[in-house]
Coordinates of C-alpha atoms and ligand atoms in Angstrom, one line a residue:
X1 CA 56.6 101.6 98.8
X2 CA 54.4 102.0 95.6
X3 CA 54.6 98.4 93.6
X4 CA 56.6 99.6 90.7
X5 CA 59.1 100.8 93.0
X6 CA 62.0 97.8 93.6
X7 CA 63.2 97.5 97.3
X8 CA 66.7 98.7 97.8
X9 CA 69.8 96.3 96.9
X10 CA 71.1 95.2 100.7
X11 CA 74.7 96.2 101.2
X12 CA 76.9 93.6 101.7
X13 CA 78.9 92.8 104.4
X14 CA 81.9 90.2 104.7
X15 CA 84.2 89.2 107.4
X16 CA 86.4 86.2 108.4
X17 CA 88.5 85.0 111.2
X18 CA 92.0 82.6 110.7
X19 CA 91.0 79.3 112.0
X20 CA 94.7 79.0 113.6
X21 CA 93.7 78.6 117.1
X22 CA 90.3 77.9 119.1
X23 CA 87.2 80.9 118.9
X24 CA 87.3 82.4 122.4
X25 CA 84.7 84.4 124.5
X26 CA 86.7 87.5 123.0
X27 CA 85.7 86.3 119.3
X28 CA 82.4 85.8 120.3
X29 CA 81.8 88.8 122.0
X30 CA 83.9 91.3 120.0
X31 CA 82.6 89.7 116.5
X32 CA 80.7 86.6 116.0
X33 CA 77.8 88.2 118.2
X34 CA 77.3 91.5 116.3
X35 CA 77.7 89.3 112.5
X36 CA 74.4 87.1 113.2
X37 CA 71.9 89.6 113.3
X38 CA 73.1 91.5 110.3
X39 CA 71.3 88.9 107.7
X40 CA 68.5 91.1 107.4
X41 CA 69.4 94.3 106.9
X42 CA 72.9 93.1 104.9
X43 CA 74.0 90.5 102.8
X44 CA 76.4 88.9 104.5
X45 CA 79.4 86.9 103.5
X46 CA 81.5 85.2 106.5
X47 CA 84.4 82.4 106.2
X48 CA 87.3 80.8 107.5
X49 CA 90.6 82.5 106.2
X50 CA 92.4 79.1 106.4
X51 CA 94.9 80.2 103.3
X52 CA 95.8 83.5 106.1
X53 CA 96.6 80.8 108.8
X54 CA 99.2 78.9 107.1
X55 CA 101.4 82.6 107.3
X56 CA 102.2 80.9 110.4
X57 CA 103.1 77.3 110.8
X58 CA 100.4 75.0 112.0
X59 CA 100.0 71.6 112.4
X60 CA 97.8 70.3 109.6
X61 CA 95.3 68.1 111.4
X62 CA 94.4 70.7 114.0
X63 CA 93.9 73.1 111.2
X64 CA 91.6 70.8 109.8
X65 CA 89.9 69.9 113.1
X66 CA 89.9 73.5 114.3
X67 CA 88.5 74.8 110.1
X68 CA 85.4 72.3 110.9
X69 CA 85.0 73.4 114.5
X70 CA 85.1 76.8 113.5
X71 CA 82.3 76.7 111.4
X72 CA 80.4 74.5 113.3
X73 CA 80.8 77.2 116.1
X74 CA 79.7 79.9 113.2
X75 CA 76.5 77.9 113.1
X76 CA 75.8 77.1 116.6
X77 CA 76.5 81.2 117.7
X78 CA 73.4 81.8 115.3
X79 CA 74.5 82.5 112.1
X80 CA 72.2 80.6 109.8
X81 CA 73.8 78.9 107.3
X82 CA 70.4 79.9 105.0
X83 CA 70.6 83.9 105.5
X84 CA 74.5 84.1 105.2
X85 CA 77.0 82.5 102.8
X86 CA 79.5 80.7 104.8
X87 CA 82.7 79.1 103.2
X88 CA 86.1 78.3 103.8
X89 CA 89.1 81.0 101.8
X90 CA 90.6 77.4 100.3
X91 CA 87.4 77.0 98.6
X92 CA 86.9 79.6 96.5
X93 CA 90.3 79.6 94.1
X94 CA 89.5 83.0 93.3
X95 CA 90.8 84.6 96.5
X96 CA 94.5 83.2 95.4
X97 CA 94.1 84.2 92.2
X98 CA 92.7 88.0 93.0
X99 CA 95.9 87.8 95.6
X100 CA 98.3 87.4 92.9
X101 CA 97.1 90.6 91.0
X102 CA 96.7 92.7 94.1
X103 CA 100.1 91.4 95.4
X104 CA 101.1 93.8 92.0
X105 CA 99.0 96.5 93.5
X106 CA 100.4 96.7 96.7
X107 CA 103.3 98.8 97.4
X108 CA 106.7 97.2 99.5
X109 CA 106.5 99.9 101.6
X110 CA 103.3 99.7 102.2
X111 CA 103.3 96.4 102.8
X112 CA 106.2 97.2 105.2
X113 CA 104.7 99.9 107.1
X114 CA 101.9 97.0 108.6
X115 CA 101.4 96.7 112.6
X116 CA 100.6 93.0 111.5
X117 CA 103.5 92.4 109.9
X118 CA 105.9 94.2 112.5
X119 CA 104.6 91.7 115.2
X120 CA 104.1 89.1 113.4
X121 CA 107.8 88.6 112.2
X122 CA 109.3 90.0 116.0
X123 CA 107.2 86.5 117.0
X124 CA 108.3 84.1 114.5
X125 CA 111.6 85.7 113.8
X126 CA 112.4 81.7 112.6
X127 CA 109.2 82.0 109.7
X128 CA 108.9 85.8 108.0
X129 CA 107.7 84.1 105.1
X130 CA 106.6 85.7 101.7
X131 CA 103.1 85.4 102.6
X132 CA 103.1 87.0 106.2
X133 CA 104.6 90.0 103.9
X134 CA 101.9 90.0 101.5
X135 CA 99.4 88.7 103.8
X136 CA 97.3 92.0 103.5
X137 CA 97.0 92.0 99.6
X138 CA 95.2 88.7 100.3
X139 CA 93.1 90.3 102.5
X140 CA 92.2 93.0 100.2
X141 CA 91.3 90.4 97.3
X142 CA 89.3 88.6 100.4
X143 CA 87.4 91.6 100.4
X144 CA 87.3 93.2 96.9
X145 CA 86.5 89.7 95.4
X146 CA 82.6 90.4 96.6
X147 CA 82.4 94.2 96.5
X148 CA 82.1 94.7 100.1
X149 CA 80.6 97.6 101.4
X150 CA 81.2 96.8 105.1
X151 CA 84.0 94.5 107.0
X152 CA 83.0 93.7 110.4
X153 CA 86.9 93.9 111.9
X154 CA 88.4 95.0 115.3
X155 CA 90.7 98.1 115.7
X156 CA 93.8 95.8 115.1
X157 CA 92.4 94.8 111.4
X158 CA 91.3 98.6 110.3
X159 CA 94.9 98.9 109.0
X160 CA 94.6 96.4 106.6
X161 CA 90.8 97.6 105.8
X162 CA 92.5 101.1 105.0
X163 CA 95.4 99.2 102.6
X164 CA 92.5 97.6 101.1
X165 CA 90.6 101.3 99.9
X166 CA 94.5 102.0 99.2
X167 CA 94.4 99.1 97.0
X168 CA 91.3 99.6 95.2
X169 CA 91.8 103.3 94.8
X170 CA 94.6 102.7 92.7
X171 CA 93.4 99.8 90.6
X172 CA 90.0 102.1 89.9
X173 CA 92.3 104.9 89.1
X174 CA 94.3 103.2 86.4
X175 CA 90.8 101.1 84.8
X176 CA 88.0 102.3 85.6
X177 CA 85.1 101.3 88.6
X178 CA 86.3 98.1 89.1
X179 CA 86.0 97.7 93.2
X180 CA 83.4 98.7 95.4
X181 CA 85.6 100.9 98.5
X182 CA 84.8 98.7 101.5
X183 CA 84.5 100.9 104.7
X184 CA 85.5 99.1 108.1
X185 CA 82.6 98.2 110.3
X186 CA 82.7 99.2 113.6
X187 CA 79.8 97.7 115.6
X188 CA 78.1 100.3 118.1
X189 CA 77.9 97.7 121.0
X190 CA 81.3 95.6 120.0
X191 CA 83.2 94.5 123.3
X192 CA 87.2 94.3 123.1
X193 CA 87.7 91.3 125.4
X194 CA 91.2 91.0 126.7
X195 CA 93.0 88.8 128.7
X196 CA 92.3 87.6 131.7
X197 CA 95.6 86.9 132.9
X198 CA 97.0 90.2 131.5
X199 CA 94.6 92.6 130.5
X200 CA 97.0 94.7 128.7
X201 CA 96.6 92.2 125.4
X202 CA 93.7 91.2 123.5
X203 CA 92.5 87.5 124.5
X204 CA 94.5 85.5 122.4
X205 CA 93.2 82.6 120.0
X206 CA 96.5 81.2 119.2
X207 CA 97.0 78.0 120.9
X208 CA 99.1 78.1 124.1
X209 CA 100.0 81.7 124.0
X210 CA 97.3 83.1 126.6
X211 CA 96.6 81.2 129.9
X212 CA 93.9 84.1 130.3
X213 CA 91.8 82.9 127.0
X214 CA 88.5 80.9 127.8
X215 CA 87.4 79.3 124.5
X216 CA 83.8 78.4 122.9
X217 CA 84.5 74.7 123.8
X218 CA 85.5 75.1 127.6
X219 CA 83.3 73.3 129.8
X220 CA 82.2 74.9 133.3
X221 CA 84.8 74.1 135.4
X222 CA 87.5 75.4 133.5
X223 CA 85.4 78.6 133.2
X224 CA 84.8 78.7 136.7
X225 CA 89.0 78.3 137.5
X226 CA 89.9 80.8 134.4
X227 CA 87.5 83.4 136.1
X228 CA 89.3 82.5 139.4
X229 CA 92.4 83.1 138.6
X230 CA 91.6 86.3 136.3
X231 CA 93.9 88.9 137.2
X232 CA 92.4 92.0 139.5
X233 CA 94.6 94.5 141.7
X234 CA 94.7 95.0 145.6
X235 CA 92.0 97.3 146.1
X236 CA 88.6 95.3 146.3
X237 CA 86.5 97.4 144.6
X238 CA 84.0 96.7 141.7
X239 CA 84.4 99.9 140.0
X240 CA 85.1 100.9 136.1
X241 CA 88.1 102.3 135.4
X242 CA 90.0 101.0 132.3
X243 CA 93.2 103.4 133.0
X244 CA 94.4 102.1 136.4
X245 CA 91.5 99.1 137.2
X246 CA 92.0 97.1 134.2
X247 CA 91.6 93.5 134.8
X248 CA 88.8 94.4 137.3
X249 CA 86.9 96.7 134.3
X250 CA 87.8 93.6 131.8
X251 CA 86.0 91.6 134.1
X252 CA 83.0 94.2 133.7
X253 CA 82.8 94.4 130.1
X254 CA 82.9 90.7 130.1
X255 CA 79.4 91.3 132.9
X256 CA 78.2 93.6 131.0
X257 CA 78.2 92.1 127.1
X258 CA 76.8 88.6 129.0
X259 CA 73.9 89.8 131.0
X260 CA 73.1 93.5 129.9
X261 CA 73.5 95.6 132.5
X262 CA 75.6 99.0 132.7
X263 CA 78.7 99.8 134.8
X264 CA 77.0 101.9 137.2
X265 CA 74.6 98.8 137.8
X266 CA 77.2 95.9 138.5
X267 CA 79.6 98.3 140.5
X268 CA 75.8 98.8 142.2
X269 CA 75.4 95.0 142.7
X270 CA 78.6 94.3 143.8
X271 CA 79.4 97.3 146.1
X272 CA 80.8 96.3 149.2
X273 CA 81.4 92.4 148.1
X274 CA 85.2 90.8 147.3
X275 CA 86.3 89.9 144.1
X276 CA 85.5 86.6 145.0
X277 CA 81.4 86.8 144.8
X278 CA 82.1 89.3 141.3
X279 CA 84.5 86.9 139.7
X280 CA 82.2 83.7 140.5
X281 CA 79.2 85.6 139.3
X282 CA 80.9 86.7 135.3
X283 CA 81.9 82.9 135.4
X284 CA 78.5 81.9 135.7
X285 CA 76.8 83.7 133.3
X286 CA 80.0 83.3 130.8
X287 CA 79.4 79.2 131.1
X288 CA 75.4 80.0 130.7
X289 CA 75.9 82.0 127.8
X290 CA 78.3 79.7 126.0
X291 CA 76.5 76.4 127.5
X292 CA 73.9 76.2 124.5
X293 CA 76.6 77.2 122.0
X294 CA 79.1 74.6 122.9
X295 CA 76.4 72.1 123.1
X296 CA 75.0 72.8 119.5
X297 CA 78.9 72.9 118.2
X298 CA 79.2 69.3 119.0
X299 CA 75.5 68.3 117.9
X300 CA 76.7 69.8 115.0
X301 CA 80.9 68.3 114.7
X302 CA 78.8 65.0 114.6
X303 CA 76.2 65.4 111.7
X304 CA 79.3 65.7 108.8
X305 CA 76.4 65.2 106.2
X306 CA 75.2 68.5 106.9
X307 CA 78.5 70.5 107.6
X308 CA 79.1 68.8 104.0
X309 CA 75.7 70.4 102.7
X310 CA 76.6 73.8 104.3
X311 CA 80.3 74.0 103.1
X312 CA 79.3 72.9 99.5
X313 CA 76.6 75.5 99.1
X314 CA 78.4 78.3 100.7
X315 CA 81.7 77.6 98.1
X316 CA 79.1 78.0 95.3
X317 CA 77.4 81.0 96.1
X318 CA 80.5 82.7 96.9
X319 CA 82.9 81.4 93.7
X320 CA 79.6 82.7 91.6
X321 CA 80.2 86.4 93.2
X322 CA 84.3 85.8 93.0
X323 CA 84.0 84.8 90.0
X324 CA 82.4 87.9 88.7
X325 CA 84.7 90.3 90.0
X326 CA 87.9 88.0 89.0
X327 CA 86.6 87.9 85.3
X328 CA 86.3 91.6 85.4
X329 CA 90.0 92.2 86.7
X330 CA 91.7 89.7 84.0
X331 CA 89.9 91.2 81.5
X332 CA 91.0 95.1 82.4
X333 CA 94.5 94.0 83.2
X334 CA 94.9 92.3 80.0
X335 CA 95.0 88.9 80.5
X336 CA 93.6 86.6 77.4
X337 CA 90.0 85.3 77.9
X338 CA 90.0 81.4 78.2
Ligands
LIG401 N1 93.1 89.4 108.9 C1 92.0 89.0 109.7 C2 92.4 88.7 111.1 O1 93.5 88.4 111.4 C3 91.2 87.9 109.1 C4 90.8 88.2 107.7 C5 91.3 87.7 106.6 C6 89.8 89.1 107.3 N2 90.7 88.2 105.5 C7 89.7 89.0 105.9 C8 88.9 89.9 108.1 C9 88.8 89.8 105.2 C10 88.0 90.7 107.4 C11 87.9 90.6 105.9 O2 91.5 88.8 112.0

């Protein structure tokens, strides 16, 4: 690069995860892990979407226990509150406000047409509330507030990414470039973790609904018994096959993602072992890998001052961005300046 040349503006990438139940292995592995080492080459934007979580009914002091824990746990998996902007959703008033216009953006039928929103309300039949409904027009303002280029999401979320380029489309088609289109992030070596007590579902973070979840916060022995118990099938062999073998290929991907090695190596290792030695073995180096992080989370939960510090900062840098973009959008809808 020649020295009047300036180096190339880093695309920026945001993601956030409800704090409505306790950050699992499956969180870690599937997202938390691929977010931390993006801060170089991205600039990265990552928070707790507590105003999502309230779409369901929680219990207000464990959603304020589990908010802190969860960026605690944020921090301690690596993500350095210095590289990234990390803030909680209730922060920054501008993701409400963004909502509101979107929510005028977003079509009932498209809104309607949501996976999300189809499961959702068959679970909570008792609470389809407005803002499960509109839930994903929050979701786009999460994302459009910062002109995302990337969002870091699992296959279950790209709907909702898509609604969002619906979304923008639309708004840049009636006023002009207002929205970056954000393009759903799909890491290379992302792991779908599911659960081990039925590997047909995704490990679960909501509280009580998955026996087979083993969170950030578990200490060994619970490990240890959850890996136990994981579910497997009758015919003793360590072999990949996520058609008909599908707690047993869980159980490798779990191997895999914690100490590196392929398939073909840990059906090599265990060939001609139980289940027993295999399912003793992930549990060990699931409790080593999450040993340091659990251990920093509470190092962490106790030093307020600086959680404080990192949840103050965070809300500034990101309202400045928000802030920006919301401007912009009052403006071209028509709205008086203050
Ligand atoms: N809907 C996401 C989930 O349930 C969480 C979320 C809210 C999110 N806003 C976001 C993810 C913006 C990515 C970008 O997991």
């Amino acid at each position: 690069m020649t020295d009047t040349m300036q180096p190339a503006k880093k695309k920026r990438m945001l993601s956030g995860i409800k704090p409505s139940g306790a950050l699992t292995l499956g969180s870690y592995l599937g997202a938390i892990r691929n977010w931390k080492d993006r801060a170089e080459e991205f600039d990265c934007y990552y928070f707790m979407a507590d105003l999502h979580s309230i779409t369901v009914r929680q219990n207000p002091a464990d959603l304020r226990r589990r908010s802190l824990e969860q960026l605690a746990q944020y921090i301690a998996c690596g993500i350095d509150p210095e590289k990234n902007v990390l803030f909680f959703q209730s922060h920054v008033h501008q993701h409400a406000e963004l909502g509101w216009v979107l929510n005028c953006y977003a079509m009932f039928g498209e809104l309607s047409r949501m996976t999300q929103f189809k499961d959702k309300s068959a679970k909570n039949a008792d609470n389809i509330n407005g803002g499960l409904f509109t839930y994903p027009a929050l979701m786009a303002a999460d994302i459009l507030l910062y002109q995302a280029d990337y969002v870091p999401v699992g296959e279950d979320q790209k709907q909702h990414v898509e609604l969002t380029r619906d979304i923008a489309k639309r708004f840049n088609s009636i006023y002009g470039d207002v929205f970056t289109m954000p393009e759903p992030y799909i890491p290379k070596v992302g792991a779908r973790i599911m659960s081990l007590a039925n590997p047909d579902a995704k490990m679960s973070k909501s509280e009580n609904d998955d026996p087979g979840r083993v969170t950030l916060m578990d200490p060994p022995e619970v490990i240890m018994r959850l890996f136990k118990r994981a579910i497997t099938d009758c015919d003793a062999e360590v072999r990949y096959d996520p058609e008909n073998k599908k707690g047993v290929s869980n159980l490798m991907t779990i191997y895999s993602a914690t100490t590196g090695r392929s398939f073909a190596e840990i059906e090599q290792e265990f060939a001609g072992h139980g289940y027993g030695d295999f399912k003793k073995a992930v549990g060990e180096s699931v409790v080593e890998l999450l040993r340091p992080i659990r251990e920093e989370t509470c190092r962490l939960l106790a030093d307020k001052a600086y959680l404080q510090k990192v949840m103050a900062e965070g809300a500034e840098k990101a309202s400045y961005v928000a802030e920006k973009t919301l401007r912009k959008v009052y403006k071209k809808v028509g709205f008086v300046a203050r």
